[in-house]
Tab-separated table of C-alpha atoms and ligand atoms in Angstrom:
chain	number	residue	atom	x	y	z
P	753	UNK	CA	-10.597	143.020	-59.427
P	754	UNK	CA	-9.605	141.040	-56.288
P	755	UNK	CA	-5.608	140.589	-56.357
P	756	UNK	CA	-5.029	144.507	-57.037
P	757	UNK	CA	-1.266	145.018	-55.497
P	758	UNK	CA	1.728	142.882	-54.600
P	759	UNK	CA	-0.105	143.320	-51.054
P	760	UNK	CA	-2.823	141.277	-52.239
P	761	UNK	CA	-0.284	139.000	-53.608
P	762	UNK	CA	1.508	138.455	-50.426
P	763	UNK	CA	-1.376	137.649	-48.522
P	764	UNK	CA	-2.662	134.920	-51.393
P	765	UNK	CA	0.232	133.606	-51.132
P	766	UNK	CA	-0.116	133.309	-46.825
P	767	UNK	CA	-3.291	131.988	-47.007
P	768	UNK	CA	-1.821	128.858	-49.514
P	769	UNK	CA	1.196	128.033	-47.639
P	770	UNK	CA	-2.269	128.096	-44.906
P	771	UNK	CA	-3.881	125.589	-46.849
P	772	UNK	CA	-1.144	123.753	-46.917
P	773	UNK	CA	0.148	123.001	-43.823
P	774	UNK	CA	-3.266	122.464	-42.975
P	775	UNK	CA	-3.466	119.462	-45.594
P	776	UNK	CA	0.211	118.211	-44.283
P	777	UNK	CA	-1.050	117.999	-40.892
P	778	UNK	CA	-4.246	116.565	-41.086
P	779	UNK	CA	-3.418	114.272	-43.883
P	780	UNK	CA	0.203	113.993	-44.423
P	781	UNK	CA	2.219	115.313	-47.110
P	782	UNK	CA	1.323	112.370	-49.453
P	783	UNK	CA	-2.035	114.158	-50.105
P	784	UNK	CA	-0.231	116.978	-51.840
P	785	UNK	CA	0.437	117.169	-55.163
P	786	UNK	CA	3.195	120.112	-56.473
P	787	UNK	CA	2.918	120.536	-60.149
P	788	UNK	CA	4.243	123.333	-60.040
P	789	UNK	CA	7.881	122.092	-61.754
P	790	UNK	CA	9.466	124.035	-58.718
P	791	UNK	CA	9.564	121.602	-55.715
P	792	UNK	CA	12.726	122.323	-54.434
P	793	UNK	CA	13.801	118.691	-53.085
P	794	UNK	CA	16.717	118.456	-50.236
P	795	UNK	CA	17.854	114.593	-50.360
P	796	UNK	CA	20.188	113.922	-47.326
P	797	UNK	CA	20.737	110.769	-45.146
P	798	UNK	CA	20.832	112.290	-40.999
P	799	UNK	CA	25.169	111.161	-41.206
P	800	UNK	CA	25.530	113.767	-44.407
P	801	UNK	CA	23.083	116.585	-42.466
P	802	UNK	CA	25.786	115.902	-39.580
P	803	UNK	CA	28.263	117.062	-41.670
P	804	UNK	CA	26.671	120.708	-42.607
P	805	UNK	CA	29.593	122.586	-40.660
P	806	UNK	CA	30.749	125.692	-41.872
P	807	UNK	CA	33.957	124.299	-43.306
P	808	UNK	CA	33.413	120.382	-42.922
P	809	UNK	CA	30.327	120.723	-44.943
P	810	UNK	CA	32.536	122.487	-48.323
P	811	UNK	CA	34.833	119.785	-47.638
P	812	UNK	CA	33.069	117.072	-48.065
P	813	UNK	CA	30.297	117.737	-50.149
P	814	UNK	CA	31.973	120.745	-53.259
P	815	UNK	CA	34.950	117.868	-53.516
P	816	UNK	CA	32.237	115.461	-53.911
P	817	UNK	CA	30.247	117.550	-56.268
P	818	UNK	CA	33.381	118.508	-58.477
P	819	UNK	CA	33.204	114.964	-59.728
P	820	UNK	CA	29.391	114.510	-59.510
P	821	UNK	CA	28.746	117.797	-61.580
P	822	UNK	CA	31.522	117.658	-64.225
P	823	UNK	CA	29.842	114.418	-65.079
P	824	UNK	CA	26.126	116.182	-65.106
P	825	UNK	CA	28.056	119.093	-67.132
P	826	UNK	CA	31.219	118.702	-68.598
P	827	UNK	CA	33.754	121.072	-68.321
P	828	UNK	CA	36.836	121.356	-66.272
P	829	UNK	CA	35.490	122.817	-63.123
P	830	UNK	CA	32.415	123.061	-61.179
P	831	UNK	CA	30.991	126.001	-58.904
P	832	UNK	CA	28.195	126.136	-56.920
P	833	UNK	CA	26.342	129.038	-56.442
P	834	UNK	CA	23.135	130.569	-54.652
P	835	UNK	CA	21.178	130.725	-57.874
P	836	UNK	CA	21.186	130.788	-61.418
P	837	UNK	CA	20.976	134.688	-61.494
P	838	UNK	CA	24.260	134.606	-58.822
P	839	UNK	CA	26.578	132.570	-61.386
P	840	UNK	CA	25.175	134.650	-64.050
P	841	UNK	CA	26.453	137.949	-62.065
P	842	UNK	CA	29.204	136.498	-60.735
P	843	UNK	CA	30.409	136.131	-64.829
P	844	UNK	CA	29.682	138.897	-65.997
P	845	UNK	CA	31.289	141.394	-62.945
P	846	UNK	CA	34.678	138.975	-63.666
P	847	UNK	CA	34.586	138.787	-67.539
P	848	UNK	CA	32.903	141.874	-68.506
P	849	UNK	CA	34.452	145.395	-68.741
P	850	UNK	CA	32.614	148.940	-68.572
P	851	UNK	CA	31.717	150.323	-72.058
P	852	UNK	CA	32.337	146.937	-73.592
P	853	UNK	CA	29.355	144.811	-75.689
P	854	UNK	CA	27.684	141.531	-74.237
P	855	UNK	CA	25.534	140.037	-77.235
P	856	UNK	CA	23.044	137.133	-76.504
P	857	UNK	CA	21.608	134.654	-78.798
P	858	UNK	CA	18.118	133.038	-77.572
P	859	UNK	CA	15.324	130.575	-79.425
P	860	UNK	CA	12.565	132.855	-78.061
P	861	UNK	CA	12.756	136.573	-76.318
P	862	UNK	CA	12.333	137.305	-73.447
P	863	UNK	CA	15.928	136.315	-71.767
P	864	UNK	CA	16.368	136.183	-68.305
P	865	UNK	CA	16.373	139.423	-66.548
P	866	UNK	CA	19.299	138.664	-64.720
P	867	UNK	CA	21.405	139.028	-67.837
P	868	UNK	CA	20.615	142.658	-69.090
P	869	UNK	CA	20.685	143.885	-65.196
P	870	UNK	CA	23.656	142.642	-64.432
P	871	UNK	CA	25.200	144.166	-68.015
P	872	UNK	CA	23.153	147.448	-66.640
P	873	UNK	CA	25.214	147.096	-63.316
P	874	UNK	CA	28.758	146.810	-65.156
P	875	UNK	CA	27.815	149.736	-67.788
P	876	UNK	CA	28.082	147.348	-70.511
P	877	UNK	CA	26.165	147.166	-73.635
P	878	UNK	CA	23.645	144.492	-74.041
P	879	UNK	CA	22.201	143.717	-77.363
P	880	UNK	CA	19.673	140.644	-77.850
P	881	UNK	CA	17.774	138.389	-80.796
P	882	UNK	CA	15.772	135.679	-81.354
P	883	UNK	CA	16.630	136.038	-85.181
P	884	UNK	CA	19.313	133.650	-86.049
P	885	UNK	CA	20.464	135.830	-89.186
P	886	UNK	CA	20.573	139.124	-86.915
P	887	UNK	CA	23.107	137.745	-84.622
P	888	UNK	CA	26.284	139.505	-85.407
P	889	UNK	CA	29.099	140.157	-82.930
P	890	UNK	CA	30.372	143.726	-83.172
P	891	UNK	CA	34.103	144.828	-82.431
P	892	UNK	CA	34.642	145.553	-78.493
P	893	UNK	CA	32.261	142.697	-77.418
P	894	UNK	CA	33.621	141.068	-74.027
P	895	UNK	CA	30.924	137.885	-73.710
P	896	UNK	CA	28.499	136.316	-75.755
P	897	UNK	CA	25.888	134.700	-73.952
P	898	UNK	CA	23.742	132.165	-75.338
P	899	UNK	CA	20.372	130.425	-73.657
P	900	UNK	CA	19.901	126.805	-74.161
P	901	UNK	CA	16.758	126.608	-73.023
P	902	UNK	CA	14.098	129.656	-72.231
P	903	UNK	CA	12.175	129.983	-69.321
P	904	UNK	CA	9.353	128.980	-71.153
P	905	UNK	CA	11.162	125.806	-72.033
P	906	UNK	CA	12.189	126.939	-75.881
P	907	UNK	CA	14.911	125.031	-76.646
P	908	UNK	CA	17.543	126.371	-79.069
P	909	UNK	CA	18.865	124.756	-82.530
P	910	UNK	CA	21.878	122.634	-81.882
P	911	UNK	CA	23.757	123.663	-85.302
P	912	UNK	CA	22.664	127.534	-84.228
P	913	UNK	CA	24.603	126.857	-80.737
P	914	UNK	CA	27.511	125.730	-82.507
P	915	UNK	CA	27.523	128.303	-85.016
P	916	UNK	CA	27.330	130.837	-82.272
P	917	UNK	CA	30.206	129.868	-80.292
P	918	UNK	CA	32.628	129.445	-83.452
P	919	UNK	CA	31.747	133.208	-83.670
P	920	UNK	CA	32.678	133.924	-80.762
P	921	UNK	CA	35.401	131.878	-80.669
P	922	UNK	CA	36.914	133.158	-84.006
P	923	UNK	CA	37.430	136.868	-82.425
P	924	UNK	CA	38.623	134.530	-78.564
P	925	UNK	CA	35.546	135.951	-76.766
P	926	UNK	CA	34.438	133.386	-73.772
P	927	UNK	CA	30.656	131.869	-74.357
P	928	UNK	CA	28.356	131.850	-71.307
P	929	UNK	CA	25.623	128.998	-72.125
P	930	UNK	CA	22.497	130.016	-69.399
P	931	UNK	CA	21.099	126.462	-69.502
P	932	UNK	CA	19.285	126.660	-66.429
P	933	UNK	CA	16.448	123.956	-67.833
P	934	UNK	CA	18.661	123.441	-71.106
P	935	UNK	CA	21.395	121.346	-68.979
P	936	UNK	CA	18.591	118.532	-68.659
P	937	UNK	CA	15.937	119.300	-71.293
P	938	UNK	CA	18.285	119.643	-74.172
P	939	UNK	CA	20.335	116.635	-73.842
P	940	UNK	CA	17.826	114.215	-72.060
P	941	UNK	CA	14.756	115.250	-74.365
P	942	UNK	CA	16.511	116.584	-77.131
P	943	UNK	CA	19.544	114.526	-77.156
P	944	UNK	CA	21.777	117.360	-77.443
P	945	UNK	CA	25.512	117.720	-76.380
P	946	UNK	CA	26.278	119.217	-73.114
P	947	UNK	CA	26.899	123.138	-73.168
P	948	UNK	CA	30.356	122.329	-72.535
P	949	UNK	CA	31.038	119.654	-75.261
P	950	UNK	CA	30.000	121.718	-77.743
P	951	UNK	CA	32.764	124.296	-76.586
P	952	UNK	CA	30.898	127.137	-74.079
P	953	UNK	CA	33.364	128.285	-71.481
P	954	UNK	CA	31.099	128.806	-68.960
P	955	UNK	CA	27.428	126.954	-68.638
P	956	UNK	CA	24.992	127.489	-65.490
P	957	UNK	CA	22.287	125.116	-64.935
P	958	UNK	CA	19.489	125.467	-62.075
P	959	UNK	CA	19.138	122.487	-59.374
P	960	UNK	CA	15.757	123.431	-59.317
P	961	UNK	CA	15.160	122.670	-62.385
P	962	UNK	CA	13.621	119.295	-63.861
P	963	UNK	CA	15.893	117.170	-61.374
P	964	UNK	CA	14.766	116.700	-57.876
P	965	UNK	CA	17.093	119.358	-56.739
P	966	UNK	CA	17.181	122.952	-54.203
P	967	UNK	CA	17.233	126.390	-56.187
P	968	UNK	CA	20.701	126.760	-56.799
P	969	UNK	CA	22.880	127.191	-59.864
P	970	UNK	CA	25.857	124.908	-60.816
P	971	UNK	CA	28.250	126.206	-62.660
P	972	UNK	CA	31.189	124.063	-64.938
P	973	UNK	CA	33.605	125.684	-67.317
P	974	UNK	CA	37.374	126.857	-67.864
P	975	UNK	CA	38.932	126.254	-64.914
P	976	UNK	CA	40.952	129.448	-65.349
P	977	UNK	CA	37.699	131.431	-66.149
P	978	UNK	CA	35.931	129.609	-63.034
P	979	UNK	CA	38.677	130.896	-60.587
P	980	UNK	CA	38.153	134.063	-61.768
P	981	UNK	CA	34.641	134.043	-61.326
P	982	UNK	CA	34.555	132.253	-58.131
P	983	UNK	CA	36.908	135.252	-56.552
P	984	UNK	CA	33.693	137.569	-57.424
P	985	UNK	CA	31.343	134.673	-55.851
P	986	UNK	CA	33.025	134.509	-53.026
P	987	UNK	CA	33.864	138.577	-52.657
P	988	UNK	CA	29.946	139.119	-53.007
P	989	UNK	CA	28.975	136.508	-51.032
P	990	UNK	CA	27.460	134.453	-53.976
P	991	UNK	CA	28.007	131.143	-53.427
P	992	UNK	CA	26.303	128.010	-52.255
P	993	UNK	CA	26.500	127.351	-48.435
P	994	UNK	CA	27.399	123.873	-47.416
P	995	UNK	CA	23.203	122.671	-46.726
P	996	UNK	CA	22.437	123.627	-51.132
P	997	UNK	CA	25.315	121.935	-52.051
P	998	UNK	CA	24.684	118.525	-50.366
P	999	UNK	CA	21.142	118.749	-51.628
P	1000	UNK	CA	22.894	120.202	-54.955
P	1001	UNK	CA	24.500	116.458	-54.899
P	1002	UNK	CA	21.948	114.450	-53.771
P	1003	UNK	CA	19.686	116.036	-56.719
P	1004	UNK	CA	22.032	114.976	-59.236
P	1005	UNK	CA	22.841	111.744	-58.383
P	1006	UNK	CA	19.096	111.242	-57.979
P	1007	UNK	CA	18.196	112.614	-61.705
P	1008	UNK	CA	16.447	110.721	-64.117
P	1009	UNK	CA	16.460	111.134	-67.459
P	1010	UNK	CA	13.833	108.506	-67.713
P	1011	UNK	CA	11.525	110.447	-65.853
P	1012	UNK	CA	11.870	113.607	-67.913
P	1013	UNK	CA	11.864	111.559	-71.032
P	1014	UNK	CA	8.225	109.719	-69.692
P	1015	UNK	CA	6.578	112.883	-68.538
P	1016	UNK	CA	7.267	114.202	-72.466
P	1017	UNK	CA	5.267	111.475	-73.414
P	1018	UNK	CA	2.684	111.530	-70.465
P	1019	UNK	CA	1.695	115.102	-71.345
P	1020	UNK	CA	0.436	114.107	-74.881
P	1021	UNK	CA	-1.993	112.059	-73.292
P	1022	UNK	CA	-3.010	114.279	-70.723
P	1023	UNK	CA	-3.600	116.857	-73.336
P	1024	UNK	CA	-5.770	114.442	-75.301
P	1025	UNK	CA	-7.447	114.282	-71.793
P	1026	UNK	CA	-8.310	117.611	-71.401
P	1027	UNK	CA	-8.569	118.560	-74.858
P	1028	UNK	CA	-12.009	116.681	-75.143
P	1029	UNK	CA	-13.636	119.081	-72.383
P	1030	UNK	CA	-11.861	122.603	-72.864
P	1031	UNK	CA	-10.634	124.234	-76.152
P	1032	UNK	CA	-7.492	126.514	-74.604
P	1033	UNK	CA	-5.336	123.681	-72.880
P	1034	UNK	CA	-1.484	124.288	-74.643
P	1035	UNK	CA	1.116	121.913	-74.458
P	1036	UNK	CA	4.541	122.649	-73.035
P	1037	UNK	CA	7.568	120.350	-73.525
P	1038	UNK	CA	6.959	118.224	-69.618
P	1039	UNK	CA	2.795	119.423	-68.713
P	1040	UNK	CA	0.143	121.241	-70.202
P	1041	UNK	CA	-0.821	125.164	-69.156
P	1042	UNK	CA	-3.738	126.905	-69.605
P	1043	UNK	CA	-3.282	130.709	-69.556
P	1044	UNK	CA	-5.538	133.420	-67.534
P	1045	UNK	CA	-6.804	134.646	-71.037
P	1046	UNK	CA	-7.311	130.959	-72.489
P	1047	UNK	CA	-9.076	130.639	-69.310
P	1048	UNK	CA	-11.633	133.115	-69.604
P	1049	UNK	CA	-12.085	132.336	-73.197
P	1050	UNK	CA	-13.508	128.835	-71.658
P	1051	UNK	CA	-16.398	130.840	-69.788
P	1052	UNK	CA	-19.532	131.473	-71.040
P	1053	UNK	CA	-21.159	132.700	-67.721
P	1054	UNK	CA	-21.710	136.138	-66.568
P	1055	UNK	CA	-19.011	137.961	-64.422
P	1056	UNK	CA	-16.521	140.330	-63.493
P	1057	UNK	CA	-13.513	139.104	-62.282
P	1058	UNK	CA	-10.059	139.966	-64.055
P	1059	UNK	CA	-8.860	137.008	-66.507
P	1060	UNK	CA	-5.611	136.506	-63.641
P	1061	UNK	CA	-8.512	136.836	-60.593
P	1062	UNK	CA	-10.031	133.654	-62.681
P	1063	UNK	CA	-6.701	131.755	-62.694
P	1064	UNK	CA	-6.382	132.405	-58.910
P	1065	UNK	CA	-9.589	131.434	-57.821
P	1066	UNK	CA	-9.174	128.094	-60.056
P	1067	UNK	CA	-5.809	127.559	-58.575
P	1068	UNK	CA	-7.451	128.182	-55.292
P	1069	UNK	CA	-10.050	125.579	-55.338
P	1070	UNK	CA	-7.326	123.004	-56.617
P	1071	UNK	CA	-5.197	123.313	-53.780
P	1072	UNK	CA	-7.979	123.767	-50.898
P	1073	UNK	CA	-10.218	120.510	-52.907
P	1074	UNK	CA	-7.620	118.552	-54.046
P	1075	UNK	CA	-4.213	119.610	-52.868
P	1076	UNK	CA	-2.985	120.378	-55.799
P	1077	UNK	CA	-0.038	122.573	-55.878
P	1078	UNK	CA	-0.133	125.404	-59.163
P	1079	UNK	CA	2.155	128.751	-59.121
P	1080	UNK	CA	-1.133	131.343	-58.739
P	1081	UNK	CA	-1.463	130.224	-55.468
P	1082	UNK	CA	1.583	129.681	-54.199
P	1083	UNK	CA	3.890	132.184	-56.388
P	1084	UNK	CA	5.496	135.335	-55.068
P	1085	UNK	CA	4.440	139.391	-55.985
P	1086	UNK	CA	4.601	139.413	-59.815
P	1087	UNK	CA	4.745	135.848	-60.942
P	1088	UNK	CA	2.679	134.368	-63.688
P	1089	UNK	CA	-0.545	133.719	-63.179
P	1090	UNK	CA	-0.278	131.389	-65.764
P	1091	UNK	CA	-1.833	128.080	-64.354
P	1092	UNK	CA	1.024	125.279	-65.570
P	1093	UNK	CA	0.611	121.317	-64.857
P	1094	UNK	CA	4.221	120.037	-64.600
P	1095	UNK	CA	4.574	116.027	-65.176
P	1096	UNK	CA	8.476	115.747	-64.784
P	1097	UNK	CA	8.208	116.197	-60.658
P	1098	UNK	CA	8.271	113.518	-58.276
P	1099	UNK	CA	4.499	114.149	-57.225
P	1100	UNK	CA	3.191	113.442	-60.606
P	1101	UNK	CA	5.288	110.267	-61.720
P	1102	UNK	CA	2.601	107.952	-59.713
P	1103	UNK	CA	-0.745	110.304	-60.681
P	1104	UNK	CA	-3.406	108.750	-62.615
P	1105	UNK	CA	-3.842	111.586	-65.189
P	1106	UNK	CA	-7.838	110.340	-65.906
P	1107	UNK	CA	-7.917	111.098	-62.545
P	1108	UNK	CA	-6.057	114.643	-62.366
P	1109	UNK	CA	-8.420	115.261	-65.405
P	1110	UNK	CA	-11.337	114.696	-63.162
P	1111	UNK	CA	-10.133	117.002	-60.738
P	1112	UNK	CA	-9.770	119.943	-62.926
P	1113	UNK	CA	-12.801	119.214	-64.546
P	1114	UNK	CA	-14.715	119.624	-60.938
P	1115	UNK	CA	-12.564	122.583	-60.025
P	1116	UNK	CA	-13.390	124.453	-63.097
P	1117	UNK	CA	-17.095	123.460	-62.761
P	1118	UNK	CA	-16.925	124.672	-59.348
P	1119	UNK	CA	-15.274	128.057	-60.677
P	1120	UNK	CA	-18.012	128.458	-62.955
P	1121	UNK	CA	-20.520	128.047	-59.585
P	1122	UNK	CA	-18.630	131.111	-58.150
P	1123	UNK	CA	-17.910	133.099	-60.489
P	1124	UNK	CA	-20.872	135.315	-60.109
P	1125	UNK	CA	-20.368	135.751	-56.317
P	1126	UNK	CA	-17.329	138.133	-56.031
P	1127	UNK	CA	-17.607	137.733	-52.027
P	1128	UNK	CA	-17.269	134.107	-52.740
P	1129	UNK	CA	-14.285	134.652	-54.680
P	1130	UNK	CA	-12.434	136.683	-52.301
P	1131	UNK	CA	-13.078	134.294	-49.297
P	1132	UNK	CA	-11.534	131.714	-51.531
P	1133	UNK	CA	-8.195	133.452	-52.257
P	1134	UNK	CA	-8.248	135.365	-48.376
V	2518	PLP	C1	15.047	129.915	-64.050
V	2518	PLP	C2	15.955	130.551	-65.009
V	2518	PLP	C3	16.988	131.402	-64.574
V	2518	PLP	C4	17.178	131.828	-63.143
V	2518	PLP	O1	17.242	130.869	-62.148
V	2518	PLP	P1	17.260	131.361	-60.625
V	2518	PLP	O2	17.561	130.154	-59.838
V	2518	PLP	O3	15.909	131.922	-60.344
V	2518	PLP	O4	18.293	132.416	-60.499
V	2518	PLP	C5	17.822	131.947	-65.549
V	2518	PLP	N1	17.673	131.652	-66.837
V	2518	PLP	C6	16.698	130.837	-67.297
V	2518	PLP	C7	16.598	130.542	-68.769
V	2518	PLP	C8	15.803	130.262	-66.394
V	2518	PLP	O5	14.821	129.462	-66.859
């Protein structure tokens, strides 16, 4: 096994961000390509990065984004926060009580850790299903929480998210709606309502997400349950400092749900693409992934790397042949090594996918050239 320890992990992950400053300095950044669905984008003219005072920055820019995001979300009231995981916190330390039940409704398990650990945190009792006829809310519940969309882009039945939040509504418990990919996905792809529309009280999307935003989370709802919430946010230090929410802004105003909406389409074709060459290529709803496991199943050579050592030594030789950006490389201790092409983000819209199919046609040949030399392999990812 090469990558043996989040150690190993760190230092992958040096020697990419290596790679790549190396490509942006001898060849500019246009001969990247991120695919990786997380590219973090910070939009701002120099007159608004001016601005980014301490209190001028809030100002300007959260009165500018109450208007922008209620728009993007519905709701009465919009607060930006640090992350998804912070707004999610932030909820449940205002709305939820010790001893008390939080039940959560979700297309597809797993949900987002952030939920049951910050339940854990409050001593409150978390109960979870993907099973639409399991979901029951007991007596003593203080939030039901609902996912719009998972983080492996499962998106949830519309009539289901009603159903769930007349549930909760009949016993008045709020609704939290975690739409961190939902906000966009669901109503752009899916044409969905907003969270909000269809009556949550609180719904937290991710800026990061699909729209060509900075990892953040916005959060619209109640007002009354917002200034609750934001008195936790703001105790714990929570919120979004004045540079994420300009680029919070900027990212929405710059979304296009014509992009999304054309990258659903483009990834049929890519699949096709790829699908006459290898057998373990899967479709997700904006790109195609192919797993470690899929990945060794398309190798018929001798060797003994790990299925994940396969995925990083093929994510490898993208970046440092093609600059290609993928999350083996790049991604922190203990993320997927999952190798995902993403075709909603701004690097792909002008990509020639007969062309990107090329490219991970060589790279895999070029793994299979490898793959025997473990030495090889280890200079590639160190
Ligand atoms: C990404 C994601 C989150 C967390 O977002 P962070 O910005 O990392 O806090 C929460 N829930 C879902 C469903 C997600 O996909």
């Amino acid at each position: 096994m090469i990558i043996e320890s989040s150690l190993d992990e760190v230092k992958k992950r040096e020697k990419a961000l290596l790679i790549i400053r190396d490509i942006v300095e001898n060849n500019g950044r246009e001969s990247l390509y991120d695919l990786t669905g997380l590219s973090g984008g910070f939009i701002a003219s120099p007159s608004e990065l001016s601005l980014l005072e301490t209190y001028v920055g809030p100002a300007i820019f959260e009165d500018a984004l109450q208007e922008v995001g209620i728009e993007h979300m519905g709701g009465e009231k919009i607060l930006p926060l640090n992350r998804t995981s912070s707004g999610i916190l932030a909820t449940i330390l205002a709305l939820v009580g010790k001893g008390t039940n939080v039940v959560h409704y979700l297309e597809q398990l797993p949900a987002h850790p952030s939920i049951p650990r910050s339940c854990k945190l409050v001593g409150a009792n978390y109960f979870e299903t993907d099973v639409f006829e399991e979901f029951t809310i007991p007596d003593n519940t203080s939030l039901v929480v609902i996912t719009g969309s998972t983080m492996d882009l499962k998106v949830i039945d519309e009539d289901e998210f009603r159903k769930v939040i007349e549930m909760a509504h009949e016993k008045n418990i709020p609704v939290m709606v975690d739409d961190a990919s939902g906000a966009r996905l669901r109503t752009v792809v899916f044409n969905q309502a907003r969270a909000c529309d269809l009556g949550a009280d609180i719904a937290i999307t991710s800026t990061d997400k699909l729209m060509p935003g900075p990892r953040g989370g916005l959060m619209a709802g109640r007002e009354d349950l917002i200034d609750l919430i934001k008195v936790k946010v703001n105790q714990f230090g929570l919120e979004a400092q004045p540079p994420v929410v300009l680029a919070m802004l900027n990212g929405i105003k710059n979304f296009s749900g014509e992009n999304l909406i054309k990258s659903f389409s483009r990834k049929d074709e890519f699949f096709d693409i790829l699908d006459k060459r290898f057998n373990n290529f899967q479709k997700t709803p904006n790109g195609v992934l192919i797993s470690p496991e899929g990945l060794s199943r398309e190798i018929d050579v001798d060797h003994n790397l790990s299925d994940n050592d396969l995925a990083f030594v093929l994510s490898f030789i993208l970046l440092e042949d093609y600059g290609i950006i993928t999350i083996p490389a790049v991604g922190m201790p203990g993320a997927s090594a999952t190798i995902r092409f993403d075709l909603s983000t701004n690097d792909a819209f002008n990509m020639d996918l007969n062309d990107l199919g090329k490219k991970i046609e060589s790279s895999f040949d070029k793994l299979l050239s490898v793959i025997g030399d473990e030495d090889k392999c280890r200079e590639i990812i160190f």
